[in-house]
């Protein structure tokens, strides 16, 4: 009898959670599919100004893709770079405007003419880099890893020369530098901070997820999401963290999150598997799910120059969203 009562309570908890999910389901004012001209994965989106933007991706062992828009993200053209030949996971711009990408097996493309032409460089370390930052015009950092228990960090010059390299026992997923000295990396059970341009890194007090992405709104306010569905916020530059969504809570939907974006202090989005877009309008206190316009995993989210959202993901999934 006692076991039966416990079982009924568990069922009621799940039913309550499902009912809450349906009640909180949001609807887009407009969700428009963008022609990506590819069935490959789109991993990262970057806008340089009101008209020019890039999206990068490909297939891990086969293709390196760069999509370019000249009209603020409404239409895109695709170029594939066989000399790189590995999936491009990230793209960044240095202070002088030079663009850099990073690919699996330490392949790098760079452009000094806003993407009109790209130069290929094979880095000497041959590591599975997944994220890149160029906080100065001459010095960049790359991080990556595989299989949860291997990670790597490389310092690279604008000429593609790797000046130093280090390996760690946990996968690293993303690096974001706020200036030439201060930055963060996130990965499997870790977020670390540097205050000396990446020469040394300090572990921060957060470790309960495989952290996949960060949104650094300013030096104090940092958001991060994890593959297990957790979302954390720091308001003191990473010294302390508040869990805004518990991915291990059995009473709420199970999410796998890949990217996070806040458009202001209160409004934020996270994207993930099976077309998930979840949203908060109260600074992360509550998260609501949008109705799903695709079943493809969404890997990245960015804000278009006019304020729309653009998301990209697997199988060439590419959408423009209006809330």
mmCIF file of C-alpha atoms in Angstrom:
data_model
loop_
_atom_site.group_PDB
_atom_site.id
_atom_site.type_symbol
_atom_site.label_atom_id
_atom_site.label_comp_id
_atom_site.label_asym_id
_atom_site.label_seq_id
_atom_site.Cartn_x
_atom_site.Cartn_y
_atom_site.Cartn_z
ATOM 1 C CA UNK A 1 0.000 0.000 0.000
ATOM 2 C CA UNK A 2 2.807 2.368 0.915
ATOM 3 C CA UNK A 3 4.683 1.592 -2.319
ATOM 4 C CA UNK A 4 1.506 2.197 -4.309
ATOM 5 C CA UNK A 5 1.060 5.616 -2.683
ATOM 6 C CA UNK A 6 4.637 6.602 -3.558
ATOM 7 C CA UNK A 7 4.095 5.465 -7.149
ATOM 8 C CA UNK A 8 0.902 7.534 -7.465
ATOM 9 C CA UNK A 9 2.706 10.613 -6.107
ATOM 10 C CA UNK A 10 5.444 10.225 -8.722
ATOM 11 C CA UNK A 11 2.855 9.929 -11.513
ATOM 12 C CA UNK A 12 1.089 13.070 -10.270
ATOM 13 C CA UNK A 13 4.372 14.989 -10.213
ATOM 14 C CA UNK A 14 5.117 14.085 -13.825
ATOM 15 C CA UNK A 15 1.540 14.860 -14.877
ATOM 16 C CA UNK A 16 1.793 18.244 -13.198
ATOM 17 C CA UNK A 17 5.067 18.920 -15.021
ATOM 18 C CA UNK A 18 3.580 17.973 -18.386
ATOM 19 C CA UNK A 19 0.525 20.141 -17.772
ATOM 20 C CA UNK A 20 2.753 23.071 -16.874
ATOM 21 C CA UNK A 21 4.801 22.545 -20.051
ATOM 22 C CA UNK A 22 1.696 22.678 -22.245
ATOM 23 C CA UNK A 23 0.387 25.767 -20.480
ATOM 24 C CA UNK A 24 3.692 27.617 -20.919
ATOM 25 C CA UNK A 25 4.185 26.709 -24.604
ATOM 26 C CA UNK A 26 4.936 29.869 -26.590
ATOM 27 C CA UNK A 27 4.321 30.612 -30.261
ATOM 28 C CA UNK A 28 6.496 32.508 -32.700
ATOM 29 C CA UNK A 29 5.036 35.500 -34.472
ATOM 30 C CA UNK A 30 6.948 34.224 -37.495
ATOM 31 C CA UNK A 31 9.303 31.305 -38.112
ATOM 32 C CA UNK A 32 10.812 31.411 -41.579
ATOM 33 C CA UNK A 33 13.104 28.749 -42.980
ATOM 34 C CA UNK A 34 16.250 30.129 -44.615
ATOM 35 C CA UNK A 35 17.777 28.377 -47.610
ATOM 36 C CA UNK A 36 21.169 27.232 -46.308
ATOM 37 C CA UNK A 37 22.040 25.436 -49.575
ATOM 38 C CA UNK A 38 23.377 22.515 -47.520
ATOM 39 C CA UNK A 39 22.406 19.467 -45.491
ATOM 40 C CA UNK A 40 25.487 19.846 -43.295
ATOM 41 C CA UNK A 41 25.563 21.167 -39.722
ATOM 42 C CA UNK A 42 25.586 24.908 -39.000
ATOM 43 C CA UNK A 43 27.615 25.482 -35.828
ATOM 44 C CA UNK A 44 28.086 29.234 -35.334
ATOM 45 C CA UNK A 45 26.674 32.553 -36.596
ATOM 46 C CA UNK A 46 28.479 35.911 -36.506
ATOM 47 C CA UNK A 47 27.301 39.336 -37.681
ATOM 48 C CA UNK A 48 29.886 42.062 -38.295
ATOM 49 C CA UNK A 49 27.481 44.927 -39.028
ATOM 50 C CA UNK A 50 23.921 45.683 -40.156
ATOM 51 C CA UNK A 51 24.298 43.752 -43.405
ATOM 52 C CA UNK A 52 27.326 41.430 -43.304
ATOM 53 C CA UNK A 53 27.265 38.114 -41.469
ATOM 54 C CA UNK A 54 28.684 34.596 -41.559
ATOM 55 C CA UNK A 55 27.594 31.115 -40.538
ATOM 56 C CA UNK A 56 30.059 28.234 -40.360
ATOM 57 C CA UNK A 57 29.800 24.458 -40.174
ATOM 58 C CA UNK A 58 30.181 21.374 -42.339
ATOM 59 C CA UNK A 59 30.749 17.697 -41.589
ATOM 60 C CA UNK A 60 33.430 16.723 -39.076
ATOM 61 C CA UNK A 61 35.689 14.684 -41.350
ATOM 62 C CA UNK A 62 34.569 15.839 -44.802
ATOM 63 C CA UNK A 63 33.415 19.431 -45.366
ATOM 64 C CA UNK A 64 34.248 22.982 -44.279
ATOM 65 C CA UNK A 65 31.364 25.367 -45.035
ATOM 66 C CA UNK A 66 31.046 29.156 -44.795
ATOM 67 C CA UNK A 67 27.738 30.893 -45.503
ATOM 68 C CA UNK A 68 27.708 34.654 -46.100
ATOM 69 C CA UNK A 69 24.895 37.200 -45.998
ATOM 70 C CA UNK A 70 24.994 40.764 -47.315
ATOM 71 C CA UNK A 71 21.428 41.713 -46.392
ATOM 72 C CA UNK A 72 21.279 41.233 -42.630
ATOM 73 C CA UNK A 73 20.588 37.507 -42.702
ATOM 74 C CA UNK A 74 17.643 37.252 -45.091
ATOM 75 C CA UNK A 75 19.563 35.429 -47.833
ATOM 76 C CA UNK A 76 22.834 33.507 -47.689
ATOM 77 C CA UNK A 77 25.371 32.095 -50.149
ATOM 78 C CA UNK A 78 27.447 28.978 -49.482
ATOM 79 C CA UNK A 79 31.111 28.285 -50.153
ATOM 80 C CA UNK A 80 32.860 25.011 -49.312
ATOM 81 C CA UNK A 81 36.616 24.904 -48.699
ATOM 82 C CA UNK A 82 38.071 21.498 -49.638
ATOM 83 C CA UNK A 83 41.592 22.484 -48.545
ATOM 84 C CA UNK A 84 40.271 22.732 -44.982
ATOM 85 C CA UNK A 85 38.023 19.703 -45.407
ATOM 86 C CA UNK A 86 36.860 19.474 -41.783
ATOM 87 C CA UNK A 87 33.843 20.926 -39.998
ATOM 88 C CA UNK A 88 34.221 24.570 -38.943
ATOM 89 C CA UNK A 89 32.995 24.939 -35.371
ATOM 90 C CA UNK A 90 33.592 28.612 -34.644
ATOM 91 C CA UNK A 91 34.312 32.001 -36.195
ATOM 92 C CA UNK A 92 35.568 35.220 -34.611
ATOM 93 C CA UNK A 93 36.863 38.658 -35.579
ATOM 94 C CA UNK A 94 40.039 40.217 -34.178
ATOM 95 C CA UNK A 95 40.193 43.907 -33.200
ATOM 96 C CA UNK A 96 41.565 44.823 -36.652
ATOM 97 C CA UNK A 97 38.633 43.078 -38.362
ATOM 98 C CA UNK A 98 40.449 39.950 -39.523
ATOM 99 C CA UNK A 99 38.216 36.880 -39.459
ATOM 100 C CA UNK A 100 39.398 33.519 -38.128
ATOM 101 C CA UNK A 101 37.749 30.106 -38.060
ATOM 102 C CA UNK A 102 38.741 26.860 -36.374
ATOM 103 C CA UNK A 103 38.090 23.319 -37.527
ATOM 104 C CA UNK A 104 38.649 19.774 -36.415
ATOM 105 C CA UNK A 105 42.310 18.671 -36.810
ATOM 106 C CA UNK A 106 43.546 22.248 -36.195
ATOM 107 C CA UNK A 107 42.638 23.687 -39.573
ATOM 108 C CA UNK A 108 42.230 27.461 -39.735
ATOM 109 C CA UNK A 109 40.807 29.825 -42.335
ATOM 110 C CA UNK A 110 41.423 33.567 -42.112
ATOM 111 C CA UNK A 111 40.219 36.563 -44.081
ATOM 112 C CA UNK A 112 41.577 40.093 -44.041
ATOM 113 C CA UNK A 113 39.004 41.438 -46.509
ATOM 114 C CA UNK A 114 35.701 40.794 -44.674
ATOM 115 C CA UNK A 115 35.239 37.343 -46.138
ATOM 116 C CA UNK A 116 35.839 38.060 -49.819
ATOM 117 C CA UNK A 117 38.807 35.673 -49.823
ATOM 118 C CA UNK A 118 40.000 33.103 -47.287
ATOM 119 C CA UNK A 119 43.496 31.759 -46.616
ATOM 120 C CA UNK A 120 43.963 28.226 -45.307
ATOM 121 C CA UNK A 121 46.525 27.290 -42.667
ATOM 122 C CA UNK A 122 47.198 23.885 -41.140
ATOM 123 C CA UNK A 123 48.237 24.415 -37.529
ATOM 124 C CA UNK A 124 51.116 22.292 -36.318
ATOM 125 C CA UNK A 125 49.328 20.820 -33.294
ATOM 126 C CA UNK A 126 46.671 18.870 -35.306
ATOM 127 C CA UNK A 127 44.209 19.004 -32.401
ATOM 128 C CA UNK A 128 40.374 18.783 -32.370
ATOM 129 C CA UNK A 129 39.802 22.508 -31.838
ATOM 130 C CA UNK A 130 36.201 23.661 -31.457
ATOM 131 C CA UNK A 131 36.362 27.330 -30.489
ATOM 132 C CA UNK A 132 38.567 30.324 -31.259
ATOM 133 C CA UNK A 133 39.134 33.846 -29.928
ATOM 134 C CA UNK A 134 41.500 36.546 -31.182
ATOM 135 C CA UNK A 135 41.561 39.157 -28.402
ATOM 136 C CA UNK A 136 44.377 41.064 -30.141
ATOM 137 C CA UNK A 137 45.294 41.482 -33.790
ATOM 138 C CA UNK A 138 48.314 39.191 -33.460
ATOM 139 C CA UNK A 139 47.399 36.664 -30.765
ATOM 140 C CA UNK A 140 44.640 34.062 -30.673
ATOM 141 C CA UNK A 141 43.570 31.128 -28.533
ATOM 142 C CA UNK A 142 41.862 27.888 -29.524
ATOM 143 C CA UNK A 143 40.275 25.229 -27.325
ATOM 144 C CA UNK A 144 38.740 21.842 -28.025
ATOM 145 C CA UNK A 145 38.644 18.190 -27.135
ATOM 146 C CA UNK A 146 36.852 14.878 -27.596
ATOM 147 C CA UNK A 147 35.223 12.085 -25.597
ATOM 148 C CA UNK A 148 34.787 14.129 -22.387
ATOM 149 C CA UNK A 149 38.252 13.213 -21.035
ATOM 150 C CA UNK A 150 40.588 15.013 -23.454
ATOM 151 C CA UNK A 151 40.891 18.742 -23.952
ATOM 152 C CA UNK A 152 43.414 21.116 -25.465
ATOM 153 C CA UNK A 153 44.376 24.780 -25.506
ATOM 154 C CA UNK A 154 46.593 26.428 -28.098
ATOM 155 C CA UNK A 155 48.066 29.903 -28.481
ATOM 156 C CA UNK A 156 48.257 30.837 -32.150
ATOM 157 C CA UNK A 157 49.556 33.841 -34.045
ATOM 158 C CA UNK A 158 47.800 35.613 -36.882
ATOM 159 C CA UNK A 159 50.172 33.752 -39.225
ATOM 160 C CA UNK A 160 48.921 30.381 -37.949
ATOM 161 C CA UNK A 161 52.035 29.631 -35.933
ATOM 162 C CA UNK A 162 51.222 27.754 -32.701
ATOM 163 C CA UNK A 163 53.369 29.353 -30.007
ATOM 164 C CA UNK A 164 52.300 27.086 -27.137
ATOM 165 C CA UNK A 165 50.019 24.131 -26.511
ATOM 166 C CA UNK A 166 48.593 22.364 -23.467
ATOM 167 C CA UNK A 167 46.380 19.310 -22.942
ATOM 168 C CA UNK A 168 43.978 18.620 -20.069
ATOM 169 C CA UNK A 169 41.914 15.675 -18.860
ATOM 170 C CA UNK A 170 38.498 17.112 -19.736
ATOM 171 C CA UNK A 171 36.900 18.238 -22.970
ATOM 172 C CA UNK A 172 36.732 21.993 -23.641
ATOM 173 C CA UNK A 173 33.838 23.314 -25.713
ATOM 174 C CA UNK A 174 34.116 27.087 -25.977
ATOM 175 C CA UNK A 175 36.353 30.084 -25.290
ATOM 176 C CA UNK A 176 35.197 33.677 -24.970
ATOM 177 C CA UNK A 177 37.652 36.536 -24.362
ATOM 178 C CA UNK A 178 36.257 39.824 -23.039
ATOM 179 C CA UNK A 179 39.455 41.753 -23.788
ATOM 180 C CA UNK A 180 43.146 41.019 -24.295
ATOM 181 C CA UNK A 181 43.526 39.691 -20.736
ATOM 182 C CA UNK A 182 40.202 38.439 -19.329
ATOM 183 C CA UNK A 183 38.338 35.435 -20.673
ATOM 184 C CA UNK A 184 36.545 32.172 -19.921
ATOM 185 C CA UNK A 185 36.558 28.596 -21.193
ATOM 186 C CA UNK A 186 33.826 26.040 -20.540
ATOM 187 C CA UNK A 187 33.717 22.300 -20.941
ATOM 188 C CA UNK A 188 33.006 18.958 -19.340
ATOM 189 C CA UNK A 189 32.402 19.775 -15.673
ATOM 190 C CA UNK A 190 34.500 22.950 -15.761
ATOM 191 C CA UNK A 191 34.506 26.679 -16.328
ATOM 192 C CA UNK A 192 37.855 28.439 -16.013
ATOM 193 C CA UNK A 193 38.909 32.074 -16.068
ATOM 194 C CA UNK A 194 42.064 33.824 -17.214
ATOM 195 C CA UNK A 195 43.204 37.328 -16.306
ATOM 196 C CA UNK A 196 46.537 37.200 -18.155
ATOM 197 C CA UNK A 197 45.575 36.546 -21.757
ATOM 198 C CA UNK A 198 45.309 32.774 -21.417
ATOM 199 C CA UNK A 199 48.760 32.145 -19.971
ATOM 200 C CA UNK A 200 47.144 30.706 -16.840
ATOM 201 C CA UNK A 201 43.628 29.540 -15.995
ATOM 202 C CA UNK A 202 41.790 29.297 -12.681
ATOM 203 C CA UNK A 203 38.959 26.842 -11.984
ATOM 204 C CA UNK A 204 35.684 28.487 -10.992
ATOM 205 C CA UNK A 205 33.227 27.068 -8.476
ATOM 206 C CA UNK A 206 30.863 25.367 -10.924
ATOM 207 C CA UNK A 207 31.003 21.737 -12.064
ATOM 208 C CA UNK A 208 27.614 20.058 -12.438
ATOM 209 C CA UNK A 209 27.183 19.822 -16.223
ATOM 210 C CA UNK A 210 28.991 19.499 -19.524
ATOM 211 C CA UNK A 211 28.971 23.227 -20.249
ATOM 212 C CA UNK A 212 28.498 23.759 -23.963
ATOM 213 C CA UNK A 213 28.285 27.542 -24.385
ATOM 214 C CA UNK A 214 28.549 30.917 -22.668
ATOM 215 C CA UNK A 215 27.087 34.369 -23.197
ATOM 216 C CA UNK A 216 29.335 37.014 -21.662
ATOM 217 C CA UNK A 217 27.177 40.131 -21.580
ATOM 218 C CA UNK A 218 29.835 42.157 -19.772
ATOM 219 C CA UNK A 219 32.814 41.427 -17.489
ATOM 220 C CA UNK A 220 30.463 40.815 -14.547
ATOM 221 C CA UNK A 221 27.440 39.045 -16.084
ATOM 222 C CA UNK A 222 28.113 35.572 -17.517
ATOM 223 C CA UNK A 223 25.516 33.008 -18.593
ATOM 224 C CA UNK A 224 26.238 29.363 -19.384
ATOM 225 C CA UNK A 225 24.209 26.333 -20.447
ATOM 226 C CA UNK A 226 24.972 22.624 -20.327
ATOM 227 C CA UNK A 227 24.250 19.468 -22.258
ATOM 228 C CA UNK A 228 22.251 18.081 -19.322
ATOM 229 C CA UNK A 229 19.943 21.117 -19.462
ATOM 230 C CA UNK A 230 21.281 23.282 -16.645
ATOM 231 C CA UNK A 231 21.559 27.073 -16.936
ATOM 232 C CA UNK A 232 23.749 29.150 -14.607
ATOM 233 C CA UNK A 233 24.348 32.863 -14.135
ATOM 234 C CA UNK A 234 27.201 34.803 -12.558
ATOM 235 C CA UNK A 235 26.976 38.504 -11.707
ATOM 236 C CA UNK A 236 30.499 38.867 -10.319
ATOM 237 C CA UNK A 237 32.715 37.757 -13.179
ATOM 238 C CA UNK A 238 32.460 34.050 -12.411
ATOM 239 C CA UNK A 239 33.407 34.148 -8.738
ATOM 240 C CA UNK A 240 29.991 32.756 -7.760
ATOM 241 C CA UNK A 241 27.184 31.134 -9.736
ATOM 242 C CA UNK A 242 23.420 30.842 -9.359
ATOM 243 C CA UNK A 243 21.681 27.869 -10.930
ATOM 244 C CA UNK A 244 18.707 29.245 -12.866
ATOM 245 C CA UNK A 245 17.636 25.894 -14.307
ATOM 246 C CA UNK A 246 18.437 22.484 -12.839
ATOM 247 C CA UNK A 247 18.967 19.952 -15.605
ATOM 248 C CA UNK A 248 18.870 17.112 -13.068
ATOM 249 C CA UNK A 249 15.399 18.003 -11.749
ATOM 250 C CA UNK A 250 13.094 15.105 -12.683
ATOM 251 C CA UNK A 251 9.979 17.288 -12.368
ATOM 252 C CA UNK A 252 10.876 19.527 -15.329
ATOM 253 C CA UNK A 253 11.454 18.637 -18.998
ATOM 254 C CA UNK A 254 14.764 17.022 -19.888
ATOM 255 C CA UNK A 255 16.760 19.248 -22.247
ATOM 256 C CA UNK A 256 20.097 18.934 -24.034
ATOM 257 C CA UNK A 257 21.327 22.500 -24.607
ATOM 258 C CA UNK A 258 23.955 23.683 -27.098
ATOM 259 C CA UNK A 259 23.888 27.494 -27.096
ATOM 260 C CA UNK A 260 22.600 30.439 -25.074
ATOM 261 C CA UNK A 261 21.906 34.092 -25.913
ATOM 262 C CA UNK A 262 20.633 37.020 -23.860
ATOM 263 C CA UNK A 263 19.406 40.059 -25.769
ATOM 264 C CA UNK A 264 19.205 42.169 -22.592
ATOM 265 C CA UNK A 265 19.273 41.609 -18.833
ATOM 266 C CA UNK A 266 15.825 39.994 -18.752
ATOM 267 C CA UNK A 267 15.259 38.280 -22.112
ATOM 268 C CA UNK A 268 17.251 35.186 -22.974
ATOM 269 C CA UNK A 269 17.133 32.066 -25.136
ATOM 270 C CA UNK A 270 18.750 28.636 -25.149
ATOM 271 C CA UNK A 271 18.631 26.139 -28.018
ATOM 272 C CA UNK A 272 19.149 22.410 -28.128
ATOM 273 C CA UNK A 273 18.139 19.015 -29.402
ATOM 274 C CA UNK A 274 15.007 18.238 -31.430
ATOM 275 C CA UNK A 275 14.365 21.865 -32.383
ATOM 276 C CA UNK A 276 14.239 23.169 -28.823
ATOM 277 C CA UNK A 277 14.127 26.911 -28.151
ATOM 278 C CA UNK A 278 13.492 27.849 -24.527
ATOM 279 C CA UNK A 279 12.970 31.430 -23.365
ATOM 280 C CA UNK A 280 12.977 33.589 -20.239
ATOM 281 C CA UNK A 281 11.595 37.109 -19.850
ATOM 282 C CA UNK A 282 12.428 37.501 -16.154
ATOM 283 C CA UNK A 283 16.201 37.167 -16.063
ATOM 284 C CA UNK A 284 16.245 33.371 -15.946
ATOM 285 C CA UNK A 285 13.856 32.831 -13.048
ATOM 286 C CA UNK A 286 11.454 30.898 -15.284
ATOM 287 C CA UNK A 287 11.987 29.205 -18.650
ATOM 288 C CA UNK A 288 9.255 28.553 -21.223
ATOM 289 C CA UNK A 289 9.414 26.458 -24.362
ATOM 290 C CA UNK A 290 8.456 27.642 -27.842
ATOM 291 C CA UNK A 291 6.502 25.371 -30.149
ATOM 292 C CA UNK A 292 8.944 23.462 -32.329
ATOM 293 C CA UNK A 293 9.266 24.265 -36.031
ATOM 294 C CA UNK A 294 11.859 21.522 -36.702
ATOM 295 C CA UNK A 295 13.005 18.222 -35.232
ATOM 296 C CA UNK A 296 16.649 18.912 -36.124
ATOM 297 C CA UNK A 297 19.088 19.623 -33.303
ATOM 298 C CA UNK A 298 19.768 23.370 -33.060
ATOM 299 C CA UNK A 299 23.441 24.156 -32.464
ATOM 300 C CA UNK A 300 23.588 27.956 -32.456
ATOM 301 C CA UNK A 301 21.573 31.133 -32.009
ATOM 302 C CA UNK A 302 22.373 34.754 -32.875
ATOM 303 C CA UNK A 303 20.586 38.068 -33.027
ATOM 304 C CA UNK A 304 20.141 39.526 -36.502
ATOM 305 C CA UNK A 305 20.826 43.252 -36.997
ATOM 306 C CA UNK A 306 17.090 44.086 -37.041
ATOM 307 C CA UNK A 307 16.448 42.209 -33.777
ATOM 308 C CA UNK A 308 15.157 38.933 -35.220
ATOM 309 C CA UNK A 309 16.736 35.689 -34.065
ATOM 310 C CA UNK A 310 18.590 33.312 -36.367
ATOM 311 C CA UNK A 311 19.173 29.699 -35.388
ATOM 312 C CA UNK A 312 21.172 26.996 -37.132
ATOM 313 C CA UNK A 313 21.712 23.311 -36.619
ATOM 314 C CA UNK A 314 22.025 19.847 -38.047
ATOM 315 C CA UNK A 315 20.947 18.794 -41.555
ATOM 316 C CA UNK A 316 21.274 22.389 -42.751
ATOM 317 C CA UNK A 317 18.562 23.664 -40.388
ATOM 318 C CA UNK A 318 18.481 27.468 -40.655
ATOM 319 C CA UNK A 319 15.612 29.675 -39.467
ATOM 320 C CA UNK A 320 14.750 33.322 -38.905
ATOM 321 C CA UNK A 321 12.460 33.894 -35.917
ATOM 322 C CA UNK A 322 10.278 36.762 -34.717
ATOM 323 C CA UNK A 323 8.804 36.708 -31.227
#
